[in-house]
Coordinates of C-alpha atoms in Angstrom, one line a residue:
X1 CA 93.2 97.1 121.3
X2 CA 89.6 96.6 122.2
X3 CA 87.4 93.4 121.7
X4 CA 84.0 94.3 120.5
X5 CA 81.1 91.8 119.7
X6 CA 78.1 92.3 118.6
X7 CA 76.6 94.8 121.7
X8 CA 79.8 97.2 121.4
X9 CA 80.2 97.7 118.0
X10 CA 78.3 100.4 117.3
X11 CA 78.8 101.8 120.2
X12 CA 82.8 101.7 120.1
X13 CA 83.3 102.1 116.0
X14 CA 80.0 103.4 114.1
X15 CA 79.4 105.8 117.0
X16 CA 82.7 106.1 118.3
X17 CA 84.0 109.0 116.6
X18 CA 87.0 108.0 116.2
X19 CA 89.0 106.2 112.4
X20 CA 88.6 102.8 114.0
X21 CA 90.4 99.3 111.5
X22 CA 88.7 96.5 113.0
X23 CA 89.6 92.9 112.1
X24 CA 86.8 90.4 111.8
X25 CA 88.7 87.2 112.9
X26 CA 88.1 83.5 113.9
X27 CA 90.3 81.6 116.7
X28 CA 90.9 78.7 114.9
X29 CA 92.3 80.9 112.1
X30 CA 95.8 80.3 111.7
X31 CA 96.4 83.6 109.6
X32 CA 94.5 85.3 112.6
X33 CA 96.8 83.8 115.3
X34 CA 99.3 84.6 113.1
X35 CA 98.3 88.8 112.7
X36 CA 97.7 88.9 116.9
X37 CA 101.1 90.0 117.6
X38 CA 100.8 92.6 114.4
X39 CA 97.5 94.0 116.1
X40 CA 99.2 94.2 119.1
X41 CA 102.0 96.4 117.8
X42 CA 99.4 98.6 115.9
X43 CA 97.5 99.2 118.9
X44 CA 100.6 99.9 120.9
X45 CA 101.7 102.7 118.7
X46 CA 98.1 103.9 117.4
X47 CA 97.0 107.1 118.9
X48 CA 95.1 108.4 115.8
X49 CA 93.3 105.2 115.2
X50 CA 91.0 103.0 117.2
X51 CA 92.3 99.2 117.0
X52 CA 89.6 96.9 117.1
X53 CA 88.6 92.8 117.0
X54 CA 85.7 91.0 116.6
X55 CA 85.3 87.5 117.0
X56 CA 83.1 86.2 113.5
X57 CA 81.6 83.6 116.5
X58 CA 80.7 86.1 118.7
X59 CA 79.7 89.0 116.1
X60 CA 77.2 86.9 114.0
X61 CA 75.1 89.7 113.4
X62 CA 77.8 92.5 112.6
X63 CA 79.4 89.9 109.8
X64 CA 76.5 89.7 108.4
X65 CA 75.4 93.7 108.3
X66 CA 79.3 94.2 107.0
X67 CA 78.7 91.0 104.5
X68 CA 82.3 89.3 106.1
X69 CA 82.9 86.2 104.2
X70 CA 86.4 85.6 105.1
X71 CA 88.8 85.5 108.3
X72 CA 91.2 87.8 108.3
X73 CA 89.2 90.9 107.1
X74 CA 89.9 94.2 108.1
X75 CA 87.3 97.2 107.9
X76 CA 88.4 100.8 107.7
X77 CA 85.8 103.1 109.2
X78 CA 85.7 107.0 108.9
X79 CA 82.8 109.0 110.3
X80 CA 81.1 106.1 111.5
X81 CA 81.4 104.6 108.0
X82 CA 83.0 101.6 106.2
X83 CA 85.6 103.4 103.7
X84 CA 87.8 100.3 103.3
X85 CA 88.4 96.6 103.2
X86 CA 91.1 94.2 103.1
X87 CA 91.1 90.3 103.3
X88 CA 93.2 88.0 104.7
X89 CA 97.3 87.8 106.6
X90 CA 98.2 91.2 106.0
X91 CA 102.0 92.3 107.1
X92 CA 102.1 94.8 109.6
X93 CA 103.6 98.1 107.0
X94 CA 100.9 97.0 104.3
X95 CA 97.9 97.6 107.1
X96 CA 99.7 101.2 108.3
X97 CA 99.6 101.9 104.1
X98 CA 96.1 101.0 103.8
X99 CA 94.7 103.2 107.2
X100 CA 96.9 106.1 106.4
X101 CA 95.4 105.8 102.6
X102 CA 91.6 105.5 103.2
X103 CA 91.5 107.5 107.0
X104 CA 93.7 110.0 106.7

């Protein structure tokens, strides 16, 4: 899993090439402390997708451009383009459903 802010993100997901999921999270989020061990797996057993995180603080300009209004979101991107969204604690099968569904 990569952290991106800001800088990187279009670099790393809108440029990037590859189906990136990226979740848009907040450290005093206790749904996003509680998905870190879920991104963890994902990223460990992702080859086909590009696991990302971005820190709301630290990607004030990216929430904005994606219009984020919650933490947990994750973003979907295909072709350097959002093609889904999902909001809030997810369980670890219902994000694989979702990527395999809007990348694949």
């Amino acid at each position: 899993m990569i952290n991106v802010d800001d800088k990187s993100f279009r670099e790393e997901i809108v440029e990037g090439g590859q189906p990136a999921m990226v979740e848009f999270y907040s450290s005093s989020c206790l749904p996003c402390r509680r998905m870190e061990p879920i991104m963890e797996e994902l990223s460990d057993e992702s080859r086909d997708i590009k696991i990302a995180k971005i820190n709301i603080s630290e990607g004030v300009k990216t929430v904005s451009e994606y219009g984020v209004m919650a933490s947990p979101t994750f973003l979907f991107f295909k072709g350097g383009r959002e093609v889904g969204r999902l909001v809030g604690f997810m369980e670890k099968q219902d994000l694989e459903r979702a990527a395999d569904e809007v990348l694949f």
